[in-house]
Amino acid sequence: MANENVIEMINVTKRFGDFVANDKINLELRKGEIHALLGENGAGKSTLMNILSGLLEPTEGEVHVKGKLEKIDSPSKAASLGIGMVHQHFMLVDAFSVTENIILGTETTKGIALDLKTARQKIVDLSEKYGLSVEPDALVRDISVGQQQRVEILKTLYRGADILIFDEPTAVLTPAEILELMDIMRNLIKEGKSILLITHKLDEIRAVADRITVIRRGKSIETVDLGDKTNKELAEMMVGRSVSFITPKDPAQPKDVVLDVKDLKIKDASGPYAVKGLSLQVRAGEIVGIAGIDGNGQTELIKGLTGLMKIDEGEVILKGKNITNQRPRKITEQSVGHVPEDRHRDGLVLQMSVAENMALQTYYKAPLSKYGFLDYNKINTKARELMEEFDVRGAGELIPAASLSGGNQQKAIIAREIDRDPDLLIVSQPTRGLDVGAIEYIHKRLIQARDEGKAVLVVSFELDEILNVSDRILVIHDGKIQGEVTPETTNKQELGILMVGGNIDEQ
């Protein structure tokens, strides 16, 4: 049946100068299926979906929508064809209400006045139909990340989309929100929608996808039914080699205490305490992992340690010296590396080049500057070396950081921080939104830093990651350390009990 495919992309190629992002890619989406697009960071998945959603035009190739050859030259053209994209980084206006965000650009009017009442009712009806509970009158800035994502989904449905593209939809969600999103996707399919899902989380693909197309280095490798392949086989197709999910490491040889945190209290932005008398230590030559559900004080703890947030009570001692409430640069200059949880807000200046971003911590010192003048030859050469060493893929060191894929942005930040050879490396969400190949690489680098005698503190919502890299695991709940366990003697269930505030001794 030819009309079974709602999307056919035939030999789609996209070039940026000499860089080929998509190389003769073929992809078919059937009506009523969830089709996963699996590939490494920078493999060309987002570029392909940007072509389908009208943000980019292909250099070569054809796109057929519902059996008809189409030229999708704008997002509004894509919307008119029933194609909607839910972006990884939400396109919402914080100061507007949920309803205002959803109707933005498609406002219905009564005379010259906005008809918010009709729009609001339509949104309520849509959210009930698809199981997308949102508060239509709430301001976007006041709702959780998971709810913001629902607003993005409702935005596409409001515009009449029946083909939905989800770009890395779970990168910023908690485990509970991920399960809710899976249910939402199943509801959409039941109602006759078709979904393209960009991801590299194999377990999520297992949970919802019908078929998978693997893209590697800009080429479509193969389309397979989900039931035919194991996770290991999918990972191999994705990166072109066998991938280890468990990083081998020798037992830690912890030495002196590098970081000593005593009875820390930090208020969050709105006033109450987010960190409530927390103490911990990290020694040279060990990785301490902090596990916990998002919103239990992790963000405030890391910002307090790195000088980005005021500490209200308690002390931070670094190598025997009190650094409480020092300025961020002063702290990093005392041999602290920091990979922040939000790479766009705190890790990179997206408009600046990759090379400039890699020099952000050291540009004012020799050899990158002399007599107060930047030496761009040295800055660019250094960036090329780091891109090579840390496998940062993109069209060179002179492109804006915004042009790199999420995973390559993350590798660039990690390269910058590890290259400074810090005594203490603080890493928050090290592999958020990364593929298995990049995760394997970053875990190896963290363990290598530990083996070189560095103290490493890792905060992550991914329990697999915490269990894989940590030598000791501290579980944070409600701004305090709820318990300490070791990866060898614990499991996800036990960590889960601690994460919600329970005690494992009572089991």
XYZ file of N, CA and C in Angstrom, residues 113-342:
690
model
N -10.232 41.947 19.012
C -9.796 41.423 20.311
C -9.411 39.950 20.193
N -8.422 39.547 21.010
C -8.040 38.126 21.064
C -9.183 37.316 21.664
N -9.509 36.206 21.039
C -10.559 35.349 21.592
C -9.919 34.264 22.458
N -9.500 34.684 23.672
C -8.775 33.753 24.547
C -9.686 32.671 25.098
N -10.981 33.004 25.244
C -11.910 32.052 25.858
C -12.061 30.798 24.984
N -12.291 31.035 23.683
C -12.441 29.906 22.751
C -11.139 29.100 22.694
N -9.997 29.822 22.608
C -8.687 29.153 22.532
C -8.469 28.309 23.777
N -8.788 28.881 24.950
C -8.573 28.165 26.206
C -9.400 26.876 26.239
N -10.656 26.978 25.774
C -11.521 25.789 25.779
C -10.968 24.710 24.851
N -10.465 25.146 23.685
C -9.890 24.185 22.728
C -8.680 23.474 23.348
N -7.874 24.241 24.108
C -6.690 23.673 24.751
C -7.092 22.663 25.828
N -8.121 23.012 26.616
C -8.616 22.095 27.656
C -9.102 20.796 27.010
N -9.847 20.931 25.891
C -10.364 19.737 25.191
C -9.216 18.863 24.684
N -8.213 19.519 24.068
C -7.062 18.767 23.538
C -6.318 18.062 24.665
N -6.100 18.773 25.789
C -5.296 18.175 26.867
C -6.033 16.988 27.478
N -7.373 17.055 27.523
C -8.134 15.910 28.043
C -8.074 14.730 27.070
N -8.202 15.038 25.791
C -8.226 13.977 24.772
C -6.919 13.177 24.759
N -5.783 13.872 24.944
C -4.484 13.195 24.801
C -3.790 12.922 26.138
N -4.472 13.187 27.250
C -3.846 12.932 28.552
C -2.693 13.874 28.838
N -2.845 15.147 28.419
C -1.772 16.134 28.600
C -2.215 17.168 29.626
N -2.230 16.805 30.899
C -2.792 17.745 31.865
C -1.862 18.945 32.060
N -2.386 20.139 31.744
C -1.653 21.389 32.004
C -2.648 22.389 32.574
N -2.112 23.393 33.248
C -2.958 24.461 33.802
C -2.943 25.617 32.797
N -4.050 25.831 32.063
C -4.003 26.784 30.935
C -3.683 28.221 31.326
N -3.965 28.595 32.604
C -3.757 29.996 32.997
C -2.432 30.236 33.713
N -1.678 29.149 33.982
C -0.397 29.320 34.689
C 0.621 29.998 33.772
N 1.533 30.754 34.374
C 2.640 31.325 33.593
C 3.663 30.218 33.347
N 4.267 30.232 32.165
C 5.238 29.191 31.814
C 6.392 29.140 32.811
N 6.803 30.322 33.311
C 7.947 30.327 34.243
C 7.633 29.608 35.552
N 6.342 29.400 35.852
C 5.964 28.794 37.136
C 5.691 27.292 37.039
N 5.829 26.704 35.863
C 5.503 25.275 35.746
C 6.771 24.446 35.552
N 6.676 23.150 35.836
C 7.866 22.281 35.769
C 8.282 22.041 34.322
N 9.497 21.510 34.172
C 10.023 21.213 32.832
C 9.113 20.219 32.105
N 8.643 19.208 32.830
C 7.757 18.216 32.218
C 6.481 18.847 31.696
N 5.942 19.812 32.461
C 4.723 20.499 32.009
C 5.016 21.423 30.825
N 6.192 22.044 30.833
C 6.563 22.893 29.687
C 6.593 22.061 28.406
N 7.067 20.836 28.550
C 7.114 19.981 27.370
C 5.705 19.667 26.863
N 4.779 19.456 27.804
C 3.391 19.209 27.394
C 2.830 20.406 26.634
N 3.231 21.616 27.076
C 2.788 22.829 26.378
C 3.303 22.798 24.938
N 4.565 22.389 24.758
C 5.130 22.284 23.402
C 4.339 21.274 22.554
N 3.952 20.144 23.175
C 3.193 19.127 22.436
C 1.816 19.691 22.072
N 1.176 20.364 23.035
C -0.146 20.953 22.768
C -0.068 22.022 21.679
N 1.063 22.737 21.645
C 1.246 23.768 20.623
C 1.155 23.153 19.220
N 1.802 21.987 19.042
C 1.766 21.348 17.720
C 0.371 20.791 17.432
N -0.287 20.218 18.436
C -1.628 19.658 18.230
C -2.633 20.766 17.932
N -2.480 21.904 18.605
C -3.375 23.051 18.409
C -3.322 23.524 16.956
N -2.125 23.395 16.363
C -1.962 23.804 14.964
C -2.380 22.701 13.993
N -2.930 21.598 14.528
C -3.496 20.558 13.665
C -2.508 19.503 13.207
N -1.377 19.342 13.923
C -0.377 18.361 13.481
C -0.893 16.936 13.662
N -0.681 16.096 12.639
C -0.928 14.662 12.829
C 0.357 13.852 12.647
N 1.451 14.564 12.310
C 2.781 13.945 12.260
C 3.635 14.736 13.248
N 4.042 14.090 14.340
C 4.779 14.812 15.381
C 6.223 14.338 15.438
N 7.131 15.302 15.492
C 8.555 14.991 15.616
C 8.973 15.354 17.045
N 9.515 14.381 17.768
C 10.015 14.639 19.121
C 11.537 14.592 19.074
N 12.191 15.721 19.397
C 13.656 15.791 19.345
C 14.215 15.632 20.758
N 14.809 14.471 21.046
C 15.393 14.203 22.369
C 14.422 14.621 23.489
N 13.216 14.067 23.488
C 12.209 14.625 24.393
C 12.457 14.344 25.869
N 13.313 13.372 26.193
C 13.460 13.013 27.614
C 14.745 13.549 28.226
N 15.507 14.343 27.470
C 16.824 14.785 27.966
C 16.716 15.540 29.285
N 15.606 16.258 29.491
C 15.517 17.105 30.692
C 14.454 16.615 31.670
N 13.931 15.400 31.475
C 12.826 14.928 32.307
C 13.290 13.998 33.425
N 12.532 13.969 34.513
C 12.788 13.016 35.597
C 12.253 11.647 35.171
N 12.685 10.557 35.851
C 12.185 9.223 35.466
C 10.658 9.136 35.438
N 9.981 9.776 36.421
C 8.510 9.715 36.454
C 7.911 10.447 35.254
N 8.503 11.603 34.903
C 7.990 12.369 33.755
C 8.216 11.610 32.451
N 9.303 10.839 32.390
C 9.575 10.054 31.175
C 8.471 9.015 30.977
N 8.070 8.343 32.058
C 6.990 7.343 31.947
C 5.694 8.009 31.499
N 5.419 9.222 32.026
C 4.208 9.951 31.615
C 4.269 10.292 30.126
N 5.463 10.707 29.659
C 5.612 11.050 28.241
C 5.354 9.828 27.349
N 5.841 8.670 27.787
C 5.603 7.432 27.012
C 4.095 7.179 26.867
N 3.359 7.383 27.974
C 1.900 7.207 27.920
C 1.264 8.201 26.961
N 1.755 9.444 27.003
C 1.220 10.482 26.107
C 1.439 10.065 24.645
N 2.644 9.546 24.348
C 2.932 9.121 22.975
C 1.974 8.004 22.542
N 1.745 7.051 23.447
C 0.832 5.949 23.101
C -0.583 6.475 22.851
N -1.007 7.466 23.660
C -2.338 8.071 23.446
C -2.425 8.749 22.084
N -1.344 9.438 21.709
C -1.332 10.133 20.409
C -1.499 9.137 19.265
N -0.807 7.998 19.373
C -0.885 6.975 18.326
C -2.300 6.388 18.260
N -2.889 6.143 19.441
C -4.267 5.624 19.489
C -5.235 6.539 18.758
N -4.949 7.846 18.828
C -5.831 8.826 18.174
C -5.448 9.058 16.708
N -4.582 8.180 16.182
C -4.302 8.248 14.742
C -3.133 9.122 14.329
N -2.361 9.603 15.290
C -1.177 10.404 14.940
C -0.022 9.468 14.585
N 1.014 10.031 13.943
C 2.250 9.286 13.654
C 3.405 10.071 14.285
N 4.387 9.345 14.828
C 5.452 10.028 15.581
C 6.831 9.611 15.090
N 7.688 10.621 14.896
C 9.120 10.386 14.685
C 9.830 10.782 15.978
N 10.578 9.869 16.544
C 11.213 10.089 17.836
C 12.729 10.079 17.665
N 13.364 11.236 17.894
C 14.833 11.294 17.855
C 15.341 11.012 19.257
N 16.172 10.008 19.405
C 16.694 9.717 20.735
C 17.933 8.853 20.596
N 18.662 8.681 21.716
C 19.684 7.647 21.707
C 19.627 6.870 22.996
N 18.456 6.917 23.654
C 18.259 6.113 24.864
C 17.574 4.813 24.465
N 18.327 3.743 24.509
C 17.839 2.465 23.969
C 16.645 1.925 24.758
N 16.634 2.140 26.077
C 15.520 1.614 26.881
C 14.205 2.300 26.513
N 14.282 3.601 26.219
C 13.065 4.318 25.849
C 12.540 3.846 24.497
N 13.476 3.595 23.575
C 13.069 3.091 22.267
C 12.360 1.751 22.455
N 12.935 0.909 23.293
C 12.320 -0.396 23.595
C 10.882 -0.226 24.078
N 10.671 0.808 24.911
C 9.359 0.981 25.538
C 8.278 1.422 24.553
N 8.626 2.229 23.540
C 7.544 2.792 22.698
C 7.661 2.580 21.191
N 8.870 2.377 20.671
C 9.009 2.431 19.206
C 8.538 1.149 18.530
N 8.071 1.297 17.283
C 7.712 0.138 16.454
C 8.889 -0.248 15.555
N 9.452 0.787 14.888
C 10.620 0.541 14.013
C 11.688 1.580 14.320
N 12.894 1.261 13.855
C 14.034 2.148 14.111
C 14.815 2.337 12.817
N 15.173 3.592 12.528
C 16.149 3.842 11.464
C 17.424 4.343 12.125
N 18.538 3.682 11.820
C 19.824 4.056 12.414
C 20.571 4.975 11.442
N 21.047 6.104 11.977
C 21.840 7.050 11.175
C 23.237 7.120 11.777
N 24.241 6.976 10.928
C 25.623 7.045 11.413
C 26.420 7.955 10.501
N 27.041 8.954 11.108
C 27.872 9.917 10.361
C 27.157 10.423 9.116
N 25.889 10.799 9.280
C 25.153 11.436 8.192
C 24.513 10.499 7.187
N 24.702 9.179 7.330
C 24.112 8.226 6.381
C 23.074 7.356 7.095
N 21.990 6.988 6.367
C 21.043 6.039 6.979
C 21.606 4.638 6.783
N 21.808 3.931 7.881
C 22.471 2.627 7.844
C 21.467 1.517 7.566
N 20.355 1.539 8.330
C 19.407 0.430 8.212
C 18.123 0.802 8.953
N 16.982 0.275 8.459
C 15.723 0.390 9.205
C 15.338 -1.009 9.659
N 15.073 -1.165 10.960
C 14.794 -2.507 11.493
C 13.552 -2.474 12.381
N 12.891 -3.616 12.503
C 11.825 -3.756 13.497
C 12.479 -3.917 14.853
N 11.843 -3.341 15.845
C 12.453 -3.310 17.175
C 12.733 -4.699 17.732
N 11.797 -5.615 17.517
C 11.922 -6.945 18.111
C 13.118 -7.738 17.619
N 13.699 -7.306 16.490
C 14.768 -8.097 15.870
C 16.152 -7.856 16.479
N 16.301 -6.795 17.290
C 17.658 -6.404 17.708
C 17.777 -6.258 19.226
N 18.928 -6.652 19.760
C 19.218 -6.417 21.178
C 19.784 -4.995 21.336
N 19.808 -4.517 22.577
C 20.391 -3.188 22.831
C 21.831 -3.123 22.354
N 22.572 -4.214 22.589
C 23.984 -4.230 22.201
C 24.124 -4.097 20.684
N 23.251 -4.819 19.946
C 23.306 -4.744 18.476
C 22.940 -3.337 17.981
N 21.925 -2.742 18.613
C 21.530 -1.382 18.210
C 22.664 -0.394 18.471
N 23.317 -0.542 19.637
C 24.428 0.359 19.974
C 25.558 0.212 18.960
N 25.827 -1.031 18.537
C 26.892 -1.269 17.547
C 26.538 -0.648 16.197
N 25.255 -0.790 15.787
C 24.830 -0.168 14.525
C 24.992 1.352 14.596
N 24.717 1.896 15.773
C 24.722 3.345 15.947
C 26.124 3.931 15.879
N 27.101 3.268 16.533
C 28.439 3.863 16.588
C 29.451 3.150 15.701
N 29.041 2.025 15.118
C 29.925 1.349 14.173
C 31.004 0.498 14.814
N 30.836 0.217 16.101
C 31.783 -0.667 16.789
C 31.076 -1.193 18.026
N 31.709 -2.155 18.714
C 31.032 -2.658 19.914
C 31.215 -1.654 21.050
N 30.185 -1.531 21.879
C 30.164 -0.529 22.943
C 30.013 -1.232 24.283
N 30.774 -0.759 25.260
C 30.661 -1.349 26.597
C 29.751 -0.459 27.444
N 28.725 -1.065 28.059
C 27.825 -0.289 28.917
C 28.405 -0.144 30.325
N 29.342 -1.015 30.668
C 29.987 -0.929 31.984
C 31.447 -0.548 31.753
N 31.895 0.544 32.369
C 33.275 0.986 32.173
C 34.172 0.258 33.161
N 35.196 -0.455 32.662
C 36.084 -1.163 33.592
C 36.895 -0.164 34.414
N 37.032 -0.444 35.701
C 37.882 0.430 36.517
C 38.467 -0.357 37.691
N 39.684 0.000 38.063
C 40.311 -0.616 39.236
C 39.697 0.001 40.490
N 39.827 -0.694 41.634
C 39.330 -0.090 42.876
C 40.024 1.253 43.134
N 39.286 2.186 43.736
C 39.842 3.523 44.002
C 40.931 3.437 45.062
N 41.867 4.374 44.960
C 42.924 4.490 45.989
C 42.833 5.898 46.585
N 41.778 6.140 47.420
C 41.592 7.518 47.897
C 42.717 7.978 48.813
N 43.103 9.242 48.644
C 44.177 9.827 49.462
C 43.566 10.914 50.367
N 44.179 12.108 50.358
C 43.743 13.171 51.276
C 42.386 13.738 50.866
N 41.708 14.325 51.848
C 40.438 15.013 51.573
C 40.739 16.289 50.778
N 40.103 16.417 49.622
C 40.265 17.625 48.796
C 39.112 18.591 49.068
N 37.893 18.053 49.101
C 36.710 18.885 49.347
C 36.037 18.428 50.645
N 35.829 19.382 51.542
C 35.159 19.081 52.815
C 34.017 20.087 52.985
N 32.798 19.600 52.898
C 31.621 20.466 52.995
C 30.980 20.227 54.361
N 30.796 21.306 55.126
C 30.319 21.155 56.508
C 29.026 21.920 56.727
N 27.968 21.173 57.053
C 26.671 21.765 57.473
C 26.198 22.892 56.554
N 26.210 22.635 55.259
C 25.888 23.677 54.292
C 24.393 23.975 54.274
N 24.045 25.258 54.275
C 22.647 25.672 54.098
C 22.607 26.725 52.992
N 21.736 26.494 52.019
C 21.615 27.439 50.905
C 20.133 27.648 50.615
N 19.722 28.915 50.549
C 18.326 29.217 50.202
C 18.169 29.164 48.689
N 16.985 28.738 48.222
C 16.787 28.792 46.779
C 16.333 30.198 46.394
N 16.121 30.423 45.104
C 15.845 31.769 44.612
C 14.599 32.374 45.270
N 13.629 31.527 45.649
C 12.375 32.081 46.169
C 12.337 32.185 47.693
N 13.422 31.812 48.391
C 13.450 32.071 49.827
C 13.687 30.894 50.746
N 12.915 29.784 50.633
C 13.142 28.679 51.573
C 14.492 27.990 51.321
N 14.931 27.197 52.320
C 16.202 26.497 52.163
C 16.050 25.329 51.188
N 17.003 25.240 50.239
C 17.043 24.094 49.315
C 18.082 23.087 49.807
N 19.189 23.596 50.389
C 20.207 22.727 51.004
C 20.114 22.959 52.512
N 19.927 21.853 53.261
C 19.511 21.989 54.662
C 20.481 21.302 55.618
N 21.685 21.863 55.726
C 22.642 21.281 56.664
C 23.314 20.053 56.093
N 23.867 20.192 54.894
C 24.454 19.045 54.178
C 25.969 19.008 54.392
N 26.476 17.795 54.661
C 27.933 17.614 54.799
C 28.387 16.478 53.893
N 29.562 16.634 53.287
C 30.144 15.537 52.496
C 31.635 15.792 52.317
N 32.351 14.723 51.966
C 33.785 14.842 51.672
C 34.087 14.117 50.361
N 35.045 14.671 49.620
C 35.570 13.980 48.436
C 37.087 13.963 48.557
N 37.667 12.763 48.393
C 39.125 12.622 48.524
C 39.788 12.582 47.146
N 41.066 12.860 47.133
C 41.852 12.705 45.899
C 41.798 11.229 45.494
N 41.594 10.969 44.211
C 41.616 9.593 43.734
C 40.321 8.835 43.938
N 39.200 9.538 44.086
C 37.908 8.834 44.154
C 36.832 9.644 43.421
N 35.798 8.911 42.968
C 34.624 9.552 42.375
C 33.466 9.355 43.349
N 32.926 10.470 43.824
C 31.740 10.410 44.678
C 30.549 10.808 43.816
N 29.561 9.909 43.740
C 28.366 10.187 42.942
C 27.238 10.650 43.842
N 26.494 11.661 43.392
C 25.313 12.106 44.139
C 24.079 11.724 43.328
N 23.275 10.828 43.908
C 22.037 10.398 43.252
C 20.872 11.088 43.929
N 19.821 11.337 43.166
C 18.642 11.952 43.772
C 17.658 12.344 42.695
N 16.415 12.579 43.116
C 15.394 13.063 42.183
C 15.623 14.555 41.998
N 15.406 15.047 40.788
C 15.610 16.464 40.491
C 14.837 17.323 41.489
N 15.461 18.424 41.916
C 14.750 19.346 42.791
C 14.956 19.083 44.271
N 15.955 18.280 44.617
C 16.203 17.999 46.032
C 17.430 18.730 46.575
N 17.837 19.781 45.875
C 18.946 20.600 46.365
C 20.248 20.419 45.616
N 20.259 19.488 44.605
C 21.510 19.246 43.868
C 22.009 20.519 43.182
N 21.096 21.199 42.475
C 21.490 22.388 41.698
C 22.086 23.442 42.617
N 21.399 23.696 43.735
C 21.860 24.734 44.668
C 23.189 24.337 45.313
N 23.349 23.050 45.626
C 24.608 22.571 46.213
C 25.782 22.870 45.276
N 25.636 22.472 44.015
C 26.744 22.651 43.060
C 27.006 24.139 42.825
N 25.942 24.927 42.726
C 26.132 26.370 42.509
C 26.798 27.014 43.725
N 26.464 26.524 44.926
C 27.118 27.042 46.131
C 28.598 26.708 46.149
N 28.923 25.452 45.783
C 30.332 25.016 45.791
C 31.163 25.787 44.774
N 30.539 26.185 43.650
C 31.309 26.816 42.564
C 31.181 28.338 42.556
N 30.551 28.895 43.596
C 30.488 30.351 43.717
C 29.374 31.006 42.935
N 28.469 30.207 42.357
C 27.400 30.779 41.543
C 26.163 31.116 42.376
N 26.169 30.698 43.651
C 25.033 30.968 44.517
C 25.556 31.232 45.921
N 24.859 32.098 46.647
C 25.326 32.462 47.988
C 25.055 31.323 48.971
N 26.079 30.992 49.779
C 25.924 30.017 50.860
C 25.474 30.790 52.109
N 24.379 30.338 52.727
C 23.843 31.065 53.884
C 24.494 30.642 55.193
N 24.765 29.339 55.333
C 25.451 28.853 56.542
C 26.348 27.688 56.155
N 27.338 27.404 57.013
C 28.224 26.276 56.758
C 29.495 26.687 56.040
N 30.357 25.686 55.763
C 31.667 25.992 55.187
C 32.003 25.053 54.038
N 32.732 25.588 53.063
C 33.314 24.773 51.997
C 34.830 24.889 52.137
N 35.465 23.752 52.447
C 36.924 23.742 52.640
C 37.549 23.004 51.458
N 38.461 23.685 50.745
C 39.153 23.091 49.599
C 40.640 22.962 49.956
N 41.125 21.743 50.003
C 42.531 21.477 50.354
C 42.934 22.252 51.614
N 42.059 22.198 52.633
C 42.358 22.823 53.924
C 42.083 24.311 53.999
N 41.592 24.910 52.875
C 41.398 26.359 52.854
C 39.909 26.677 52.698
N 39.432 27.620 53.474
C 38.014 27.984 53.411
C 37.735 28.815 52.150
N 36.888 28.304 51.269
C 36.578 29.054 50.029
C 35.099 29.445 49.982
N 34.418 29.405 51.130
C 32.985 29.712 51.179
C 32.706 31.101 50.596
N 31.745 31.147 49.665
C 31.275 32.412 49.060
C 32.364 33.205 48.336
N 33.420 32.521 47.882
C 34.369 33.229 47.017
C 33.768 33.358 45.608
N 34.345 34.258 44.813
C 33.817 34.474 43.459
C 34.159 33.265 42.573
N 33.326 33.008 41.546
C 33.561 31.824 40.702
C 34.977 31.735 40.141
N 35.516 32.853 39.624
C 36.859 32.752 39.037
C 37.885 32.422 40.104
N 37.733 32.993 41.289
C 38.695 32.724 42.362
C 38.688 31.233 42.712
N 37.471 30.651 42.713
C 37.357 29.223 43.036
C 37.998 28.379 41.929
N 37.692 28.675 40.660
C 38.267 27.850 39.578
C 39.790 27.994 39.538
N 40.295 29.172 39.909
C 41.752 29.367 39.889
C 42.460 28.570 40.982
N 41.696 28.075 41.969
C 42.302 27.224 42.999
C 42.169 25.758 42.626
N 42.192 25.519 41.297
C 42.227 24.164 40.742
C 40.905 23.402 40.911
N 39.820 24.103 40.549
C 38.496 23.461 40.521
C 37.972 23.515 39.088
N 37.575 22.350 38.556
C 36.922 22.298 37.246
C 35.426 22.114 37.461
N 34.607 22.729 36.607
C 33.155 22.643 36.792
C 32.472 22.421 35.443
N 31.776 21.302 35.330
C 30.940 21.036 34.147
C 29.494 21.242 34.606
N 28.859 22.365 34.203
C 27.552 22.701 34.775
C 26.415 21.860 34.194
N 25.289 21.808 34.934
C 24.173 20.970 34.477
C 23.499 21.554 33.244
N 23.477 22.889 33.133
C 22.838 23.513 31.973
C 23.929 24.043 31.054
